CSV table of C-alpha atoms and ligand atoms in Angstrom, one decimal:
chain,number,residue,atom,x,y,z
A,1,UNK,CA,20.8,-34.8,125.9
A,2,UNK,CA,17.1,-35.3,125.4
A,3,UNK,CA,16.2,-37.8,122.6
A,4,UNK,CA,12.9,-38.3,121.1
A,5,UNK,CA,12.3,-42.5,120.7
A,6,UNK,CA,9.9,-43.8,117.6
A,7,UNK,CA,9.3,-47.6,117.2
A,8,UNK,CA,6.6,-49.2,115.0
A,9,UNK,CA,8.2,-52.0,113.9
A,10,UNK,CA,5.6,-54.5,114.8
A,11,UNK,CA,1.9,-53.7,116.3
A,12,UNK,CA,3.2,-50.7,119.3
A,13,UNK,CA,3.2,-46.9,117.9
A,14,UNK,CA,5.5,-45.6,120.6
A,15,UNK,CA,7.1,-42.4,121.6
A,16,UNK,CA,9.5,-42.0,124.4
A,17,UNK,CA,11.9,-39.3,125.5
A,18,UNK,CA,14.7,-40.4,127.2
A,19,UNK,CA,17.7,-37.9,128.5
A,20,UNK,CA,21.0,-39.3,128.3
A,21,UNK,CA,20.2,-42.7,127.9
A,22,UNK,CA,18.9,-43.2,131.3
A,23,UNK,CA,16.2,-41.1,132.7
A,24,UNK,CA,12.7,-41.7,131.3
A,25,UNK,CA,11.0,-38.6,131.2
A,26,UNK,CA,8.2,-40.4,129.2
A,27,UNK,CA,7.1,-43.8,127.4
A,28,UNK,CA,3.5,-43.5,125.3
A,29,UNK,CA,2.8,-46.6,123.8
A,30,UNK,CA,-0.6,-47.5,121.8
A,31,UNK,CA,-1.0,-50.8,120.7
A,32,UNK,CA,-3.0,-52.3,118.1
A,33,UNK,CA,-3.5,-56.0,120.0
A,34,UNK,CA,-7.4,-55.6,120.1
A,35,UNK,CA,-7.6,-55.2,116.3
A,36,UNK,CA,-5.5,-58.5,115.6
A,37,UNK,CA,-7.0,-60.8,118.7
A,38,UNK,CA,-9.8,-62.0,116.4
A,39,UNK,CA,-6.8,-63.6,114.2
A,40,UNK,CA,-4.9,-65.2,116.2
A,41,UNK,CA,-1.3,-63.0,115.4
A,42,UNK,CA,-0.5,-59.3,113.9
A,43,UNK,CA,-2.0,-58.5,110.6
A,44,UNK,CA,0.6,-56.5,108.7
A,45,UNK,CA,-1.5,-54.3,107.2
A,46,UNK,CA,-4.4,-53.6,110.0
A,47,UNK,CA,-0.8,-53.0,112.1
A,48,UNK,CA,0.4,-50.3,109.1
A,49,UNK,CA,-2.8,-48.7,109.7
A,50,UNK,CA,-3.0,-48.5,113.0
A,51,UNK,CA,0.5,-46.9,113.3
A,52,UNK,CA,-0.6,-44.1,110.6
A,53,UNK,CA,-3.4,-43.0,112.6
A,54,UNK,CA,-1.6,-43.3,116.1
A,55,UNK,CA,1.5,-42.0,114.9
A,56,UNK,CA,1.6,-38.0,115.5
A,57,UNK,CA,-1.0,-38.5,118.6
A,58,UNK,CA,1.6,-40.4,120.6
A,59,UNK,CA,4.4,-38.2,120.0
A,60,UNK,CA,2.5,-35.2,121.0
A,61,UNK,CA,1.7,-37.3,123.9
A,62,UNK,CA,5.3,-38.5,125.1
A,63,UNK,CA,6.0,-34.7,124.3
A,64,UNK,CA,3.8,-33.9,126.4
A,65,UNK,CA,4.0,-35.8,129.7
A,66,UNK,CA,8.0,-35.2,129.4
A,67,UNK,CA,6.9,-31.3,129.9
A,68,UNK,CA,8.8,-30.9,126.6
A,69,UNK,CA,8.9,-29.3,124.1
A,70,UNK,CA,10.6,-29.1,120.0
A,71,UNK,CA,13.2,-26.6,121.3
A,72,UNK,CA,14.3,-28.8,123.9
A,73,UNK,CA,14.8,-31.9,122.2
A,74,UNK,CA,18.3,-32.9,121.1
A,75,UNK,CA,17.6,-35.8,118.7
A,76,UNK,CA,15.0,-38.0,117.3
A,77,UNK,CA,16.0,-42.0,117.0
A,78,UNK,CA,13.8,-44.3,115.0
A,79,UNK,CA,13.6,-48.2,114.6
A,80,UNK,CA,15.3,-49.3,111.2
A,81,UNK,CA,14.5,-52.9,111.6
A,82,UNK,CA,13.9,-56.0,112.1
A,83,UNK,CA,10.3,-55.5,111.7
A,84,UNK,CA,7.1,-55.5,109.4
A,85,UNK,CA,7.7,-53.6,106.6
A,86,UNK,CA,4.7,-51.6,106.1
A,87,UNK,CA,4.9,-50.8,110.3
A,88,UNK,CA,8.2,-49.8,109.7
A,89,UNK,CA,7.5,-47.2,107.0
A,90,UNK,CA,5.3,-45.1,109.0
A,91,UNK,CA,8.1,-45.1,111.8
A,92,UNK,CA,11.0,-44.0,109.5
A,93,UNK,CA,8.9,-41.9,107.0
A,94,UNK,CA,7.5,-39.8,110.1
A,95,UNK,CA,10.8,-39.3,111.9
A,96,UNK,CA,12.3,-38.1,108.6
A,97,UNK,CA,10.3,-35.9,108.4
A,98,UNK,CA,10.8,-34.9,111.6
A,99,UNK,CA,14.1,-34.4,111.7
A,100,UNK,CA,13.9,-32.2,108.1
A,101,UNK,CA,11.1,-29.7,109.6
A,102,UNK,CA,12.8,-29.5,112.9
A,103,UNK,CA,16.4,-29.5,112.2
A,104,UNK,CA,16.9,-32.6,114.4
A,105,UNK,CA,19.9,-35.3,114.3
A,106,UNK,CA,18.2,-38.2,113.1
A,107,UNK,CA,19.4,-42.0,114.2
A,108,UNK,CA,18.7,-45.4,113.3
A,109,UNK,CA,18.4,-48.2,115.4
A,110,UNK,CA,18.4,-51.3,115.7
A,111,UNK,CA,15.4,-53.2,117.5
A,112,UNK,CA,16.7,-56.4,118.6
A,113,UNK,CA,19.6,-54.9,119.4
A,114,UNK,CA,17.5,-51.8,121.9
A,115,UNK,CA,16.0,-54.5,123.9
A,116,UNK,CA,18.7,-54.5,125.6
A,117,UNK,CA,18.6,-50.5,126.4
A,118,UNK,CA,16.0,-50.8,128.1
A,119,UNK,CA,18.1,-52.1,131.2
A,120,UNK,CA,20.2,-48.9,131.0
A,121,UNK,CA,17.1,-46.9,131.7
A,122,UNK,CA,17.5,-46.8,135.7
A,123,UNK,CA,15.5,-43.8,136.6
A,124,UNK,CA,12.7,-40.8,135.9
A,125,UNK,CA,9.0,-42.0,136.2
A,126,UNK,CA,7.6,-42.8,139.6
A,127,UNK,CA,5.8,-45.9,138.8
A,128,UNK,CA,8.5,-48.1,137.1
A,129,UNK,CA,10.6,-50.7,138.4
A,130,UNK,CA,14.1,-49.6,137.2
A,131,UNK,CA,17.3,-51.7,137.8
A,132,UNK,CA,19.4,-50.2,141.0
A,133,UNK,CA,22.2,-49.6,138.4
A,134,UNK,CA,22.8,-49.7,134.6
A,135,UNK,CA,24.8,-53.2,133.5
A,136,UNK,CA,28.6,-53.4,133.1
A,137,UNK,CA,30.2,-54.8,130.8
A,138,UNK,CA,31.0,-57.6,130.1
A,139,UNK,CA,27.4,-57.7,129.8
A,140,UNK,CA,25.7,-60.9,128.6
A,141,UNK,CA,21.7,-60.3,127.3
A,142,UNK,CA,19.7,-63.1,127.0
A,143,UNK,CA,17.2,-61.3,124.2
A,144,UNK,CA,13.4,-62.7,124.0
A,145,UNK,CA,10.8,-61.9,122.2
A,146,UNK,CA,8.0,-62.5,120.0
A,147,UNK,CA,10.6,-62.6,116.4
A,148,UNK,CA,14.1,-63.1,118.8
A,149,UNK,CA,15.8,-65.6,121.1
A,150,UNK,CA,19.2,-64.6,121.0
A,151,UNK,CA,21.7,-64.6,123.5
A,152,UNK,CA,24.4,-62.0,122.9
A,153,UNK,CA,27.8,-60.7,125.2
A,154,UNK,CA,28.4,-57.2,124.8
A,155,UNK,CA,32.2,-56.5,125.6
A,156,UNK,CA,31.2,-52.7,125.2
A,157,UNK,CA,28.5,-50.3,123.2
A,158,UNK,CA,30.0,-51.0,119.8
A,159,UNK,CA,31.4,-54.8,120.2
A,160,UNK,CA,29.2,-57.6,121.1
A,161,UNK,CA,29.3,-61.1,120.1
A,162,UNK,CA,26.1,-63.4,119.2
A,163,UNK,CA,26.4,-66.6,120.8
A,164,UNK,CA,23.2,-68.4,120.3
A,165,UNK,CA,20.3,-67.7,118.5
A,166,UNK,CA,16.9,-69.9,118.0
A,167,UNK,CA,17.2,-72.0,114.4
A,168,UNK,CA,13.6,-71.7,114.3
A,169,UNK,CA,10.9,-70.0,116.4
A,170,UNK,CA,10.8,-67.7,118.9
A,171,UNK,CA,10.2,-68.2,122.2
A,172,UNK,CA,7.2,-65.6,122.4
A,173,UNK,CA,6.8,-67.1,119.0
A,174,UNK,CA,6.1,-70.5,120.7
A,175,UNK,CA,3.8,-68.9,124.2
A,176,UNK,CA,1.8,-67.4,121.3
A,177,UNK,CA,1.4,-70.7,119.3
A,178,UNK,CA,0.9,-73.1,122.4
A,179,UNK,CA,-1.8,-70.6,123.5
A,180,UNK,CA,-3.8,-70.6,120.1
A,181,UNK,CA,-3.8,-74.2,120.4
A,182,UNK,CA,-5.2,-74.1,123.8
A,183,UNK,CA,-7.6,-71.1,122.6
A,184,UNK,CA,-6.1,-68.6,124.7
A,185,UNK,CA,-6.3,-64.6,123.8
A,186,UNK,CA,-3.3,-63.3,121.7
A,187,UNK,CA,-0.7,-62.2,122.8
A,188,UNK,CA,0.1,-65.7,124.1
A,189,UNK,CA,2.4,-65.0,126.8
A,190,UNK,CA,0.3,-63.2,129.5
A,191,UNK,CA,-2.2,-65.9,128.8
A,192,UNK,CA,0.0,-68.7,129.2
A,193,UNK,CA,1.6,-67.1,132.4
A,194,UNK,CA,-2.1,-66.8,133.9
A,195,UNK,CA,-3.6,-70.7,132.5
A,196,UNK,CA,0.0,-71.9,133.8
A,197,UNK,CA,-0.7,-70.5,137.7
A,198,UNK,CA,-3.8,-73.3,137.7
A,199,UNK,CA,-1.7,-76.4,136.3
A,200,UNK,CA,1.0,-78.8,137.4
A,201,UNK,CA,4.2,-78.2,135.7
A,202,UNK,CA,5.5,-81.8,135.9
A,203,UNK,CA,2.2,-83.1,134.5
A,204,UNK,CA,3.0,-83.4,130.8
A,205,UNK,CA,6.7,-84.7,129.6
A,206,UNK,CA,8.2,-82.7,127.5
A,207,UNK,CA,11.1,-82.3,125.3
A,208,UNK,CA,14.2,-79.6,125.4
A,209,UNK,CA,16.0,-79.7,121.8
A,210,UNK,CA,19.5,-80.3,122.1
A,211,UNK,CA,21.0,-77.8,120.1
A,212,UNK,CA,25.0,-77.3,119.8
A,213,UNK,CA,26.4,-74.6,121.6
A,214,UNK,CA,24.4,-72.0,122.5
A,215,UNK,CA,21.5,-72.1,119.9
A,216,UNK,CA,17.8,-73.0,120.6
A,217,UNK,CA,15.0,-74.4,119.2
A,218,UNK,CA,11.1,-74.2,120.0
A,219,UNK,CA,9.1,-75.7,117.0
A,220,UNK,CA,10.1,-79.2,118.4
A,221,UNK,CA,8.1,-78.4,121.7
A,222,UNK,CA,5.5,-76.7,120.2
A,223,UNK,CA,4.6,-79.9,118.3
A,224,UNK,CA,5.3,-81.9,121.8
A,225,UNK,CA,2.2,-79.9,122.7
A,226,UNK,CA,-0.1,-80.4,120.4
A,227,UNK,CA,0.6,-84.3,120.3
A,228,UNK,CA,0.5,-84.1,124.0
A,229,UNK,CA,-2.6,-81.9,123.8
A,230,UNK,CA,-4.8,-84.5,121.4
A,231,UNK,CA,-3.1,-87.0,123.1
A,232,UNK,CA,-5.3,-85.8,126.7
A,233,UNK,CA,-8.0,-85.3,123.9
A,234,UNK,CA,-8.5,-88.7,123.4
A,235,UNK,CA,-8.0,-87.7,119.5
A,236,UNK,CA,-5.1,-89.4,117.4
A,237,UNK,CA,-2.1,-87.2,115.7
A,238,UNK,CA,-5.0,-86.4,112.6
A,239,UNK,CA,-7.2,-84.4,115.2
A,240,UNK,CA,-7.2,-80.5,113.8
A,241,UNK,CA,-5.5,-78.6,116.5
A,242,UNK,CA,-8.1,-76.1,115.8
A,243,UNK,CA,-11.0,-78.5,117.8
A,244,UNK,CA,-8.2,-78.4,120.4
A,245,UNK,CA,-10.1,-76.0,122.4
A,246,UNK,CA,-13.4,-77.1,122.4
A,247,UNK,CA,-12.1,-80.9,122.8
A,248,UNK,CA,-9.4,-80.1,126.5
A,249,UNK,CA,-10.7,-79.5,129.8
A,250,UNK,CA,-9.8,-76.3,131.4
A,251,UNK,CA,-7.8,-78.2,133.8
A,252,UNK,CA,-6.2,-79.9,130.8
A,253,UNK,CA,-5.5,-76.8,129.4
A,254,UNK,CA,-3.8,-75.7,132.1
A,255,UNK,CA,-1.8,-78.5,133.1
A,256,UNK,CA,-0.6,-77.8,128.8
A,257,UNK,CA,0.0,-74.5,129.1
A,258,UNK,CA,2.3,-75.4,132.7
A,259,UNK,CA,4.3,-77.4,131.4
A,260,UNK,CA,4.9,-75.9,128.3
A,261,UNK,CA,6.2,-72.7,130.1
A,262,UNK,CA,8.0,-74.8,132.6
A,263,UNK,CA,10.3,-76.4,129.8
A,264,UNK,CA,10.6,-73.0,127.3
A,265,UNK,CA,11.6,-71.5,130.2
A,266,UNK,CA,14.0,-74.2,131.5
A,267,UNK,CA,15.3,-74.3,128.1
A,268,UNK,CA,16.4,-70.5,128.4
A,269,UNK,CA,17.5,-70.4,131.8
A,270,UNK,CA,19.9,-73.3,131.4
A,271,UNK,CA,21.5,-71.9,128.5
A,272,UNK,CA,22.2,-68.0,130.2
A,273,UNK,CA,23.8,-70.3,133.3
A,274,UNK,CA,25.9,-72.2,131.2
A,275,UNK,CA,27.0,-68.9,129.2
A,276,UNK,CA,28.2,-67.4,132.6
A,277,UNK,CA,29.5,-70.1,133.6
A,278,UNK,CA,31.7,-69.8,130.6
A,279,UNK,CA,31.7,-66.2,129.9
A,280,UNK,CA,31.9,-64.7,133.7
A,281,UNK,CA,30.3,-61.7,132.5
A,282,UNK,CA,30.0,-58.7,135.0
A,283,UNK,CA,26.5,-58.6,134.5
A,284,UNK,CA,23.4,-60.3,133.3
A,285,UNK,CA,20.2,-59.2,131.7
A,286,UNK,CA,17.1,-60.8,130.4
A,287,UNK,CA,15.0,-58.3,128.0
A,288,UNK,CA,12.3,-58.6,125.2
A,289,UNK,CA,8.7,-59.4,126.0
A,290,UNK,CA,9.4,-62.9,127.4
A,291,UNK,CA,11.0,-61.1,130.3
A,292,UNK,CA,7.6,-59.7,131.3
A,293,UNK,CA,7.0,-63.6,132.5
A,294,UNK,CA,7.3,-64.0,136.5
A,295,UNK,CA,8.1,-67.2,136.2
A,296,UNK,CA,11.0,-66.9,134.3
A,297,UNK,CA,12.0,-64.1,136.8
A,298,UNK,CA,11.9,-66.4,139.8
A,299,UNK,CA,13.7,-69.1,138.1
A,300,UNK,CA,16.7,-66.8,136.3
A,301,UNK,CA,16.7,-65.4,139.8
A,302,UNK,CA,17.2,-68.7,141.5
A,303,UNK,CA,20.2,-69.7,139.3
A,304,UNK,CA,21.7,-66.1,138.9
A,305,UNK,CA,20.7,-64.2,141.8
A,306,UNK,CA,22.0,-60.5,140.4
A,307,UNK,CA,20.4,-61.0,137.1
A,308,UNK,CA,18.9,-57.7,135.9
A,309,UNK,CA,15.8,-57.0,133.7
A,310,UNK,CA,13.6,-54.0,132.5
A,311,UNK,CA,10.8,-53.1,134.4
A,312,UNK,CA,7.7,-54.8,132.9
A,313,UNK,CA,6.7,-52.1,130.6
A,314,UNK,CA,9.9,-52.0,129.0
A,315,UNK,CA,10.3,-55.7,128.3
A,316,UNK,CA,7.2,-55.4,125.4
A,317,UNK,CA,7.5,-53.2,122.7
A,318,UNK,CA,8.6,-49.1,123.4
A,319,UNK,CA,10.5,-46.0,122.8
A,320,UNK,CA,12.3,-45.6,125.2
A,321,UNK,CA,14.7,-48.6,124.4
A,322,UNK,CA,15.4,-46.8,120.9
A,323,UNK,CA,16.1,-43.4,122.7
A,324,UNK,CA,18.5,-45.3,125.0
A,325,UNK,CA,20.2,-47.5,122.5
A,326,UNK,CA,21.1,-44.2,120.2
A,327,UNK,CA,22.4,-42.4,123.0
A,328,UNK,CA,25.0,-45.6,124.1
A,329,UNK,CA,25.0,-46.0,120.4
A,330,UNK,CA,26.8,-42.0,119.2
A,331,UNK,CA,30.1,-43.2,119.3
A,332,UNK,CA,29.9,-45.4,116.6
A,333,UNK,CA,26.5,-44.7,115.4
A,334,UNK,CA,26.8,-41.3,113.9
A,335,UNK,CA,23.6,-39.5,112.7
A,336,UNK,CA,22.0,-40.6,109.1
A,337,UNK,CA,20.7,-38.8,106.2
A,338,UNK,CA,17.2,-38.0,106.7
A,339,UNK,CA,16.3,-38.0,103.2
A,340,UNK,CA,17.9,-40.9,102.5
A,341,UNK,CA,17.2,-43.3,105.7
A,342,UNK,CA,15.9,-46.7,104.6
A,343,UNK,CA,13.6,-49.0,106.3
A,344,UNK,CA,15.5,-52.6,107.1
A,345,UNK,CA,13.0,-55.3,107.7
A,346,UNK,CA,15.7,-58.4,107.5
A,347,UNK,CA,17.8,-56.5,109.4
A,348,UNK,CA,20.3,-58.5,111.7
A,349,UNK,CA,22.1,-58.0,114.6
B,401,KG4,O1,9.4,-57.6,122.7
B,401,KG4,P1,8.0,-57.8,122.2
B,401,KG4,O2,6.9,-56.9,122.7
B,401,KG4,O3,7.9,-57.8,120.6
B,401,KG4,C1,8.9,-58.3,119.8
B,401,KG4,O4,9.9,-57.7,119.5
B,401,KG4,O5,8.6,-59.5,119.3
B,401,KG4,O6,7.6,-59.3,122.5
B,401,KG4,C2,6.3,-59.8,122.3
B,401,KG4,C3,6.3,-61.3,122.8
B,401,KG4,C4,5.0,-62.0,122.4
B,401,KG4,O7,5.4,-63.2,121.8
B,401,KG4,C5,4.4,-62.3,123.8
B,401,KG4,O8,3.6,-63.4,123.8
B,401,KG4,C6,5.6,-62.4,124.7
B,401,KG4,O9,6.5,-61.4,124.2
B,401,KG4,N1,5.2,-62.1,126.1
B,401,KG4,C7,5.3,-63.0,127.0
B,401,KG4,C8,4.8,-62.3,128.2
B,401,KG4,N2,4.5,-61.1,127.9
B,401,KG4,C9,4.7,-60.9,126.5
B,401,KG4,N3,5.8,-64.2,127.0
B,401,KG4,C10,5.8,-64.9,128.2
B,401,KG4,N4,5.3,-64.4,129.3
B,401,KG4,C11,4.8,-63.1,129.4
B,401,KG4,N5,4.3,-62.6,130.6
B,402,ZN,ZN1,10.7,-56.2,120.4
């Protein structure tokens, strides 16, 4: 079963086709990022755009490069939610109208929740790093990203249970923060990851919030920083963070941006051990665009050496994940109305 993939919930128009949930036959994605740098973060609207004029071009495109064609497709699966609303619209509104003019099954899905798909994606293009073997279940996901840190054990497709979630930021939320303040390019995290290879790790004390169960929090460190960061500065608790850049050292900056990464990432790590330590799941996945970060790779790794994740390009933003999750998802997930299919942006897990 081929399925066509649309996601716009955020800045990425993408277009995948996946067949049966696990071969990726292609993965287009065309990102708006260079229009939102000069702010600092996504601008809903300039992302709303963006999507409306990428939109058709990148599903001819993942079309295309999966050799296939209308005829051949089986089903078209769009992001509902959680997302920007305007981004969202374009997604929805386009693969309604898809599935009227071309008599396809139409499925919503879930975002946060087809982070996680992306680990069931274990073969088709050459130049991807797949996992050996899609997860079993029990599987427990430690979900990261620039709007989730959740960390959620799937007993099968249809039943999962959230554990922990963040009571305020995001983790990427945070790496894009930290690296505003240190005036590094948005998106934070690949900037963060690169300032972070130049600084000690140990050189800046830094908090982990201790949060009951299996919830975190990210705003407390964030702050850490920036005291910590006017504090190197020479400047008092007053000092804008906005002269931040101008008034740190690049090896300030990068001793900052180290340690920062070193305790997010502790933070994470330490709460997926002591879930399977509890848990004992049969497998273990780290997904969302965190996951892209190395570091956090080699220390997962460390503490849980079969711990699987996407490849790289699957951790970010795509369509293959929504493709994948609809697939896993038919049982319980039966097709929707395509004239009636309504974006979701609050929408939870
Ligand atoms: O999954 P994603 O593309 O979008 C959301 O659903 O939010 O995640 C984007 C987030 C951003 O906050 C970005 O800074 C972060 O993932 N990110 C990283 C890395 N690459 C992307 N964070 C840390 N290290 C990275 N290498
Ligand atoms: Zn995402």
């Amino acid at each position: 079963m081929r399925i066509l993939g649309i996601e716009t919930s955020c800045d990425e128009t993408a277009a995948a086709v996946v067949e049966d949930g696990q071969r990726l036959l292609s993965n287009v994605i065309a990102s708006s990022v260079d229009l939102h740098a000069a702010y600092g973060g996504v601008v809903p609207e300039i992302a709303a755009r963006s999507h409306l004029e990428s939109i058709l071009p990148v599903i001819n495109e993942a079309l295309s490069q999966a050799k296939t064609n209308w005829d051949d497709i089986d089903a078209i699966a769009v992001t509902q939610g959680p997302g920007l609303i305007g981004s969202l619209l374009i997604g929805v509104l386009t693969a309604r109208t898809l599935a009227i003019t071309k008599n396809k099954p139409l499925y919503a899905v879930n975002h946060v929740k087809a982070h996680v798909y992306a680990t069931f994606i274990t073969k088709g293009m050459a130049d991807y790093h797949f996992p050996a073997h899609p997860p079993d279940f029990p599987l427990l996901a430690l979900i990261v990203s620039g709007g989730h840190s959740s960390l959620v054990l799937f007993e099968s497709h249809s039943r999962y249970k959230l554990l922990g979630q963040t009571a305020d930021d995001a983790v990427g939320e945070a790496f894009d923060k930290v690296a505003k303040m240190l005036g590094l390019p948005y998106p934070g995290g690949p900037a963060i990851a690169q300032a972070a290879k130049k600084g000690d790790s140990t050189s800046v004390k830094l908090p982990i919030a201790q949060m009951s169960g299996y919830d975190f929090s990210f705003s407390g460190l964030k702050t850490a920083v920036l005291r910590a960061a006017q504090a190197l500065a020479g400047k008092d608790y007053t000092f804008a963070s906005s002269g931040l850049p101008e008034a740190l050292t690049s090896a300030q900056k990068a001793d900052l941006a180290a340690s920062f990464q070193a305790t997010a990432l502790k933070t994470l790590v330490d709460r997926l051990e002591k879930a399977c330590r509890q848990y004992q799941p049969a497998s273990v996945a780290i997904v969302g665009g965190v996951a892209a970060n190395s570091e956090l790779r080699r220390l997962a790794e460390a503490a849980l050496p079969s711990v699987i994740y996407p490849d790289v390009k699957l951790c970010t933003d795509n369509a293959a994940m929504i493709a994948a999750a609809a697939f896993f998802g038919r049982s319980t997930n039966t097709p929707v109305d395509p004239y009636g299919l309504s974006v979701e942006p609050g929408l939870s897990l």
